[in-house]
Tab-separated table of C-alpha atoms in Angstrom:
chain	number	residue	atom	x	y	z
A	1495	MET	CA	100.875	87.020	86.085
A	1496	ASN	CA	104.161	87.176	84.293
A	1497	ARG	CA	104.552	90.929	83.596
A	1498	THR	CA	106.391	91.916	84.510
A	1499	ARG	CA	111.420	111.615	101.489
A	1500	MET	CA	111.719	117.383	108.477
A	1501	TYR	CA	110.631	119.905	109.597
A	1502	SER	CA	112.719	122.329	111.587
A	1503	ASP	CA	111.385	124.990	113.889
A	1504	THR	CA	114.078	127.494	114.689
A	1505	ASN	CA	111.791	128.973	117.321
A	1506	ARG	CA	111.059	125.666	119.009
A	1507	MET	CA	113.343	126.410	121.973
A	1508	SER	CA	111.377	129.567	122.681
A	1509	LYS	CA	108.172	127.562	122.958
A	1510	ILE	CA	109.184	124.979	125.555
A	1511	VAL	CA	106.543	124.487	128.210
A	1512	VAL	CA	107.532	123.146	131.615
A	1513	ILE	CA	105.523	120.032	132.428
A	1514	PRO	CA	105.394	118.600	135.955
A	1515	SER	CA	107.603	115.540	136.210
A	1516	ILE	CA	104.739	113.094	136.902
A	1517	ALA	CA	102.739	114.382	133.961
A	1518	LEU	CA	105.847	114.249	131.793
A	1519	LEU	CA	106.471	110.654	132.748
A	1520	MET	CA	102.902	109.682	131.927
A	1521	LEU	CA	103.119	111.459	128.589
A	1522	LEU	CA	106.374	109.685	127.794
A	1523	ARG	CA	104.927	106.293	128.636
A	1524	CYS	CA	101.905	106.981	126.470
A	1525	SER	CA	104.111	108.058	123.585
A	1526	LEU	CA	106.240	104.953	123.854
A	1527	ALA	CA	103.188	102.732	123.987
A	1528	LEU	CA	101.793	104.282	120.828
A	1529	SER	CA	105.068	104.136	118.935
A	1530	SER	CA	105.600	100.468	119.809
A	1531	GLU	CA	102.482	99.550	117.859
A	1532	GLY	CA	103.999	100.487	114.509
A	1533	ILE	CA	107.146	99.529	112.727
A	1534	GLN	CA	110.403	100.738	114.278
A	1535	THR	CA	113.744	101.819	112.891
A	1536	GLY	CA	116.266	99.015	112.563
A	1537	GLN	CA	113.645	96.338	111.965
A	1538	LYS	CA	113.332	94.021	108.983
A	1539	LEU	CA	110.226	94.160	106.813
A	1540	ALA	CA	109.335	91.294	104.486
A	1541	PHE	CA	106.950	91.670	101.580
A	1542	MET	CA	105.276	88.356	100.779
A	1543	GLY	CA	103.323	88.298	97.560
A	1544	ASP	CA	103.026	87.534	93.875
A	1545	SER	CA	104.062	89.458	90.748
A	1546	ILE	CA	102.362	92.624	92.004
A	1547	THR	CA	104.804	92.550	94.918
A	1548	GLN	CA	107.698	91.441	92.719
A	1549	ASN	CA	107.066	94.396	90.386
A	1550	GLY	CA	106.648	96.599	93.456
A	1551	TRP	CA	110.289	95.909	94.277
A	1552	GLU	CA	111.828	95.692	90.813
A	1553	SER	CA	110.129	98.668	89.117
A	1554	PRO	CA	110.973	102.371	89.577
A	1555	GLY	CA	108.287	103.851	91.806
A	1556	GLY	CA	107.063	100.380	92.790
A	1557	TYR	CA	104.990	100.274	95.964
A	1558	VAL	CA	107.605	98.280	97.934
A	1559	LYS	CA	110.292	100.844	97.144
A	1560	LEU	CA	107.941	103.719	97.965
A	1561	VAL	CA	107.149	102.189	101.366
A	1562	ILE	CA	110.812	101.635	102.255
A	1563	ASP	CA	111.933	105.074	101.017
A	1564	GLU	CA	109.162	106.952	102.767
A	1565	LEU	CA	109.598	105.131	106.061
A	1566	ALA	CA	113.217	106.292	105.926
A	1567	GLN	CA	112.108	109.869	105.281
A	1568	VAL	CA	110.080	109.919	108.515
A	1569	GLY	CA	113.031	108.511	110.452
A	1570	ILE	CA	112.192	104.807	110.283
A	1571	ALA	CA	115.019	103.026	108.491
A	1572	VAL	CA	114.112	99.404	107.890
A	1573	GLN	CA	115.692	96.557	105.970
A	1574	PRO	CA	113.484	95.243	103.170
A	1575	ILE	CA	113.074	91.570	102.395
A	1576	PRO	CA	111.388	91.310	98.987
A	1577	ALA	CA	109.507	88.029	98.692
A	1578	GLY	CA	107.213	88.430	95.699
A	1579	ILE	CA	107.195	85.773	92.999
A	1580	SER	CA	105.210	85.993	89.807
A	1581	GLY	CA	102.278	83.624	89.498
A	1582	HIS	CA	102.273	82.492	93.116
A	1583	LYS	CA	99.110	81.630	94.983
A	1584	SER	CA	98.436	80.973	98.676
A	1585	ASN	CA	99.666	77.372	98.503
A	1586	ASP	CA	102.926	78.466	96.827
A	1587	MET	CA	103.531	81.164	99.436
A	1588	LEU	CA	102.877	78.736	102.269
A	1589	ALA	CA	105.357	76.273	100.798
A	1590	ARG	CA	108.151	78.865	100.665
A	1591	LEU	CA	107.374	80.820	103.839
A	1592	ASP	CA	110.292	79.310	105.779
A	1593	ARG	CA	112.801	79.877	103.000
A	1594	ASP	CA	111.780	83.350	101.843
A	1595	VAL	CA	110.553	84.947	105.076
A	1596	ILE	CA	110.930	83.097	108.379
A	1597	GLY	CA	114.509	82.032	107.630
A	1598	LYS	CA	115.473	85.676	107.134
A	1599	LYS	CA	114.103	86.612	110.572
A	1600	PRO	CA	112.010	89.688	109.777
A	1601	ASP	CA	110.187	91.689	112.435
A	1602	TRP	CA	107.275	92.450	110.110
A	1603	MET	CA	105.676	90.895	107.076
A	1604	THR	CA	103.092	92.275	104.707
A	1605	LEU	CA	100.938	89.542	103.193
A	1606	SER	CA	99.519	90.182	99.732
A	1607	CYS	CA	97.762	87.121	98.373
A	1608	GLY	CA	94.552	86.321	96.546
A	1609	VAL	CA	94.645	87.662	93.011
A	1610	ASN	CA	96.139	84.522	91.464
A	1611	ASP	CA	94.019	82.226	93.637
A	1612	VAL	CA	91.003	83.674	91.827
A	1613	TRP	CA	92.415	84.842	88.504
A	1614	HIS	CA	93.917	81.472	87.600
A	1615	GLY	CA	90.486	79.892	87.451
A	1616	ASP	CA	90.672	76.096	87.467
A	1617	ARG	CA	94.380	76.342	88.324
A	1618	GLY	CA	93.601	78.665	91.213
A	1619	VAL	CA	92.782	77.947	94.844
A	1620	ASP	CA	89.200	77.558	96.057
A	1621	LEU	CA	87.983	79.691	98.948
A	1622	GLU	CA	88.106	77.030	101.675
A	1623	SER	CA	91.629	75.965	100.735
A	1624	TYR	CA	92.643	79.625	100.543
A	1625	LYS	CA	91.359	80.183	104.075
A	1626	LYS	CA	93.403	77.243	105.367
A	1627	ASN	CA	96.544	78.390	103.542
A	1628	ILE	CA	96.317	81.997	104.724
A	1629	THR	CA	95.546	80.929	108.299
A	1630	ALA	CA	98.585	78.638	108.251
A	1631	LEU	CA	100.743	81.458	106.865
A	1632	VAL	CA	99.620	83.747	109.677
A	1633	ASP	CA	99.988	81.053	112.346
A	1634	GLN	CA	103.487	80.036	111.306
A	1635	ALA	CA	104.778	83.598	110.955
A	1636	SER	CA	103.172	84.698	114.226
A	1637	ALA	CA	104.691	81.722	116.052
A	1638	LYS	CA	108.114	83.117	115.118
A	1639	GLY	CA	107.242	86.544	116.532
A	1640	ILE	CA	106.693	88.176	113.142
A	1641	LYS	CA	104.130	90.988	113.101
A	1642	ILE	CA	101.837	90.661	110.119
A	1643	ALA	CA	100.050	93.353	108.156
A	1644	ILE	CA	97.344	91.855	105.963
A	1645	LEU	CA	96.607	93.405	102.588
A	1646	THR	CA	93.285	92.827	100.884
A	1647	SER	CA	93.710	91.866	97.257
A	1648	THR	CA	93.522	94.606	94.656
A	1649	PRO	CA	90.982	94.229	91.834
A	1650	ILE	CA	91.292	91.904	88.879
A	1651	GLY	CA	90.388	94.361	86.140
A	1652	GLU	CA	89.174	97.853	86.926
A	1653	ASN	CA	85.529	97.034	86.395
A	1654	ASP	CA	82.715	94.910	87.733
A	1655	ASN	CA	83.335	91.363	86.530
A	1656	ASP	CA	83.010	87.765	87.648
A	1657	ASN	CA	86.576	87.608	88.976
A	1658	ASN	CA	86.016	90.599	91.236
A	1659	LYS	CA	82.713	89.188	92.437
A	1660	LYS	CA	84.493	85.967	93.364
A	1661	LEU	CA	87.426	87.865	94.906
A	1662	ALA	CA	85.058	89.692	97.271
A	1663	ALA	CA	84.629	86.573	99.435
A	1664	TYR	CA	88.408	86.129	99.694
A	1665	ASN	CA	88.786	89.737	100.835
A	1666	THR	CA	85.943	89.384	103.321
A	1667	PHE	CA	87.837	86.496	104.891
A	1668	LEU	CA	91.027	88.606	105.091
A	1669	ARG	CA	89.161	91.411	106.862
A	1670	GLU	CA	87.619	88.965	109.326
A	1671	LEU	CA	90.959	87.264	110.012
A	1672	ALA	CA	92.684	90.592	110.625
A	1673	ALA	CA	89.913	91.603	113.054
A	1674	GLN	CA	89.982	88.263	114.883
A	1675	ARG	CA	93.772	88.244	115.268
A	1676	LYS	CA	93.977	92.018	115.874
A	1677	LEU	CA	96.369	92.393	112.945
A	1678	PRO	CA	96.994	95.630	111.013
A	1679	LEU	CA	94.900	95.699	107.859
A	1680	ALA	CA	95.573	97.622	104.669
A	1681	ASP	CA	92.207	97.395	102.918
A	1682	LEU	CA	93.641	98.055	99.490
A	1683	ASN	CA	90.657	96.708	97.612
A	1684	ALA	CA	88.405	99.228	99.358
A	1685	ASP	CA	90.935	101.984	98.590
A	1686	PHE	CA	90.957	101.034	94.927
A	1687	GLN	CA	87.163	100.838	94.706
A	1688	ALA	CA	86.857	104.278	96.340
A	1689	ALA	CA	89.383	105.742	93.876
A	1690	LEU	CA	87.642	104.184	90.873
A	1691	ALA	CA	84.245	105.438	92.060
A	1692	LYS	CA	85.504	109.032	91.898
A	1693	LEU	CA	86.307	108.749	88.207
A	1694	PRO	CA	83.871	109.779	85.453
A	1695	ALA	CA	81.305	107.190	84.439
A	1696	LYS	CA	82.881	106.879	80.990
A	1697	ARG	CA	86.382	106.552	82.329
A	1698	PRO	CA	89.037	104.590	80.434
A	1699	ASP	CA	90.236	101.326	81.928
A	1700	ARG	CA	93.721	100.991	83.377
A	1701	CYS	CA	93.596	104.142	85.465
A	1702	LEU	CA	95.378	102.358	88.332
A	1703	THR	CA	97.042	99.461	86.535
A	1704	VAL	CA	98.966	98.786	83.342
A	1705	ASP	CA	97.044	95.662	82.428
A	1706	GLY	CA	94.087	95.435	84.800
A	1707	VAL	CA	96.154	93.836	87.575
A	1708	HIS	CA	99.739	95.132	87.812
A	1709	MET	CA	100.193	98.644	89.164
A	1710	ASN	CA	100.842	101.836	87.265
A	1711	PRO	CA	102.161	104.822	89.288
A	1712	GLU	CA	98.710	105.676	90.668
A	1713	GLY	CA	98.161	102.091	91.750
A	1714	ASN	CA	101.583	101.949	93.400
A	1715	VAL	CA	100.794	105.166	95.290
A	1716	LEU	CA	97.489	103.768	96.541
A	1717	MET	CA	99.136	100.555	97.707
A	1718	ALA	CA	102.043	102.344	99.410
A	1719	LYS	CA	99.726	104.761	101.234
A	1720	GLY	CA	97.547	101.951	102.543
A	1721	ILE	CA	100.524	99.929	103.735
A	1722	LEU	CA	102.195	102.923	105.403
A	1723	ARG	CA	99.001	103.517	107.403
A	1724	ALA	CA	98.857	99.867	108.388
A	1725	LEU	CA	102.476	100.088	109.577
A	1726	GLY	CA	101.590	102.939	111.924
A	1727	LEU	CA	101.972	106.204	110.005
A	1728	SER	CA	99.265	108.834	110.497
A	1729	ASP	CA	96.976	110.151	107.762
A	1730	GLU	CA	98.769	113.487	108.016
A	1731	GLN	CA	102.140	111.849	107.438
A	1732	VAL	CA	100.875	109.832	104.499
A	1733	ASP	CA	99.199	112.839	102.841
A	1734	GLY	CA	102.419	114.821	103.180
A	1735	ILE	CA	104.355	111.978	101.609
A	1736	GLU	CA	102.134	111.905	98.537
A	1737	LYS	CA	102.690	115.631	97.978
A	1738	LYS	CA	106.430	115.035	98.132
A	1739	TRP	CA	106.246	112.218	95.616
A	1740	CYS	CA	104.912	114.749	93.117
A	1741	THR	CA	108.308	116.485	93.016
A	1742	THR	CA	110.613	113.552	93.779
A	1743	PRO	CA	112.398	111.940	90.807
A	1744	GLY	CA	111.966	108.222	90.424
A	1745	THR	CA	108.549	107.930	92.065
A	1746	ALA	CA	106.681	107.025	88.883
A	1747	GLU	CA	107.620	104.619	86.140
A	1748	LEU	CA	106.496	105.692	82.695
A	1749	PRO	CA	104.548	102.752	81.256
A	1750	ASP	CA	105.469	101.399	77.858
A	1751	ILE	CA	102.645	100.635	75.478
A	1752	TYR	CA	104.728	98.519	73.128
A	1753	ASP	CA	106.957	96.543	75.533
A	1754	ALA	CA	109.863	97.664	73.384
A	1755	ARG	CA	112.006	99.819	75.655
A	1756	PRO	CA	115.367	98.310	76.652
A	1757	PHE	CA	115.166	99.803	80.145
A	1758	HIS	CA	112.817	101.332	82.703
A	1759	LEU	CA	112.167	105.070	82.564
A	1760	SER	CA	111.013	106.974	85.610
A	1761	ALA	CA	109.861	110.492	86.444
A	1762	SER	CA	108.255	112.222	89.398
A	1763	LEU	CA	104.647	111.481	90.229
A	1764	GLY	CA	103.822	115.090	89.304
A	1765	GLN	CA	105.374	114.698	85.863
A	1766	TYR	CA	103.469	111.486	85.271
A	1767	ARG	CA	100.168	113.087	86.282
A	1768	GLY	CA	100.921	116.148	84.179
A	1769	LEU	CA	101.534	114.026	81.088
A	1770	ASN	CA	98.302	112.128	81.606
A	1771	LYS	CA	96.347	115.366	81.980
A	1772	LEU	CA	97.980	116.741	78.835
A	1773	ALA	CA	97.152	113.588	76.879
A	1774	GLN	CA	93.521	113.865	77.964
A	1775	SER	CA	93.342	117.511	76.886
A	1776	ARG	CA	94.656	116.514	73.464
A	1777	GLY	CA	92.181	113.698	73.056
A	1778	ILE	CA	94.813	110.947	73.273
A	1779	ALA	CA	92.926	107.892	74.461
A	1780	ASP	CA	95.941	106.082	75.941
A	1781	PRO	CA	98.443	108.419	77.705
A	1782	ARG	CA	101.139	105.814	77.208
A	1783	GLN	CA	101.225	106.796	73.536
A	1784	LEU	CA	102.448	110.245	74.584
A	1785	HIS	CA	105.018	108.704	76.965
A	1786	TYR	CA	106.325	106.476	74.213
A	1787	THR	CA	106.491	109.229	71.573
A	1788	LEU	CA	108.523	111.466	73.880
A	1789	TRP	CA	110.856	108.610	74.711
A	1790	LEU	CA	111.443	107.739	71.051
A	1791	ARG	CA	112.278	111.350	70.268
A	1792	SER	CA	114.679	111.533	73.209
A	1793	LEU	CA	116.389	108.286	72.298
A	1794	GLY	CA	116.630	109.294	68.633
A	1795	GLU	CA	118.343	112.577	69.511
A	1796	VAL	CA	120.852	110.792	71.757
A	1797	LEU	CA	121.627	108.126	69.172
A	1798	LYS	CA	122.158	110.800	66.522
A	1799	ALA	CA	124.597	112.597	68.826
A	1800	HIS	CA	126.562	109.349	69.118
A	1801	ASP	CA	126.304	108.134	65.527
A	1802	GLN	CA	130.075	108.445	65.013
A	1803	ASP	CA	130.931	106.400	68.108
A	1804	ALA	CA	132.616	103.100	67.356
A	1805	LEU	CA	130.713	101.427	70.188
A	1806	PHE	CA	127.688	102.449	72.219
A	1807	ASP	CA	128.042	102.712	75.974
A	1808	MET	CA	124.530	101.543	76.857
A	1809	GLY	CA	124.817	102.918	80.381
A	1810	ALA	CA	125.584	106.369	79.001
A	1811	ILE	CA	122.866	106.056	76.360
A	1812	ARG	CA	120.369	105.122	79.043
A	1813	LYS	CA	121.270	108.071	81.276
A	1814	GLU	CA	121.376	110.616	78.441
A	1815	SER	CA	118.050	109.546	76.953
A	1816	SER	CA	116.407	109.489	80.402
A	1817	ASP	CA	117.746	112.961	81.203
A	1818	ARG	CA	116.627	114.272	77.830
A	1819	LEU	CA	113.181	112.738	78.290
A	1820	LEU	CA	112.690	114.493	81.630
A	1821	ILE	CA	113.740	117.801	80.056
A	1822	LYS	CA	111.219	117.284	77.262
A	1823	ILE	CA	108.487	116.501	79.786
A	1824	ASP	CA	109.221	119.651	81.813
A	1825	GLU	CA	109.337	121.797	78.679
A	1826	LEU	CA	106.067	120.359	77.425
A	1827	LEU	CA	104.256	120.807	80.730
A	1828	LYS	CA	105.641	124.336	81.147
A	1829	ALA	CA	104.435	125.297	77.682
A	1830	GLN	CA	101.007	123.842	78.483
A	1831	ASN	CA	100.736	125.960	81.638
């Protein structure tokens, strides 16, 4: 695994209802009790994981960034501690838990582990050893007062295969451990399976990932939504967040089919979905071909505009080509509508 935003009610004051003081006190206590179950503003949140988590922090629209940004938009400002390392398995994460998580004194930790334990085959981690490693991770973090949200592992390939059959037992263990320890659970594997089941029978692969494992924008959205629920946000809040992502710049990275771009390019989730729908209507099997064509045209126009420059300012080139790309996307989608 080496691939690598309230509402205001101006009439609210006219709707105040007087509540008896005892009832008000009880209501307040209940509210405080409920809010204390989820993550709170000012806390630190660590993300322990592998390259899926590493990409979730480093990529535009990555699930880690979506979680942090959207918590802030509902008034919960937290400090992220990214702790994803490509290729790591449960034994690797256990070995670095003190250094990468406990030593940084987080209040919460999400634990995403299992894909490499299975995917790496003979170099992976067998189920019984995995159980011991994950239990030790949970025990050691809990002993330091860290609240843990367990994430089931996302699929290894978006189809029914031997790896996913093997992974099922690992995820069953995670669900059982979360239930036994009364830990928040983001059942991401179930979320992914439900999303895949809604697709046409002859669907293309890589609807949620770029390579069968690492997330594309849709996969990042699914992961972020599941984690936000596990951290205490309501379904209503999460659904509202997804709608906002559709118009928020930077919430979807445009995948690159050729691994040739010198920098990441991002758009809104709505733009990304619109491009994919357009590609499908034109019979383009891989929507990334359309992304890449638009980017090449944008970059070519910018380079031509600067062909007399003695030196290229790559920062300026990056911004101009990104801006031009987004304009092209909007123009294309508007013409299609």
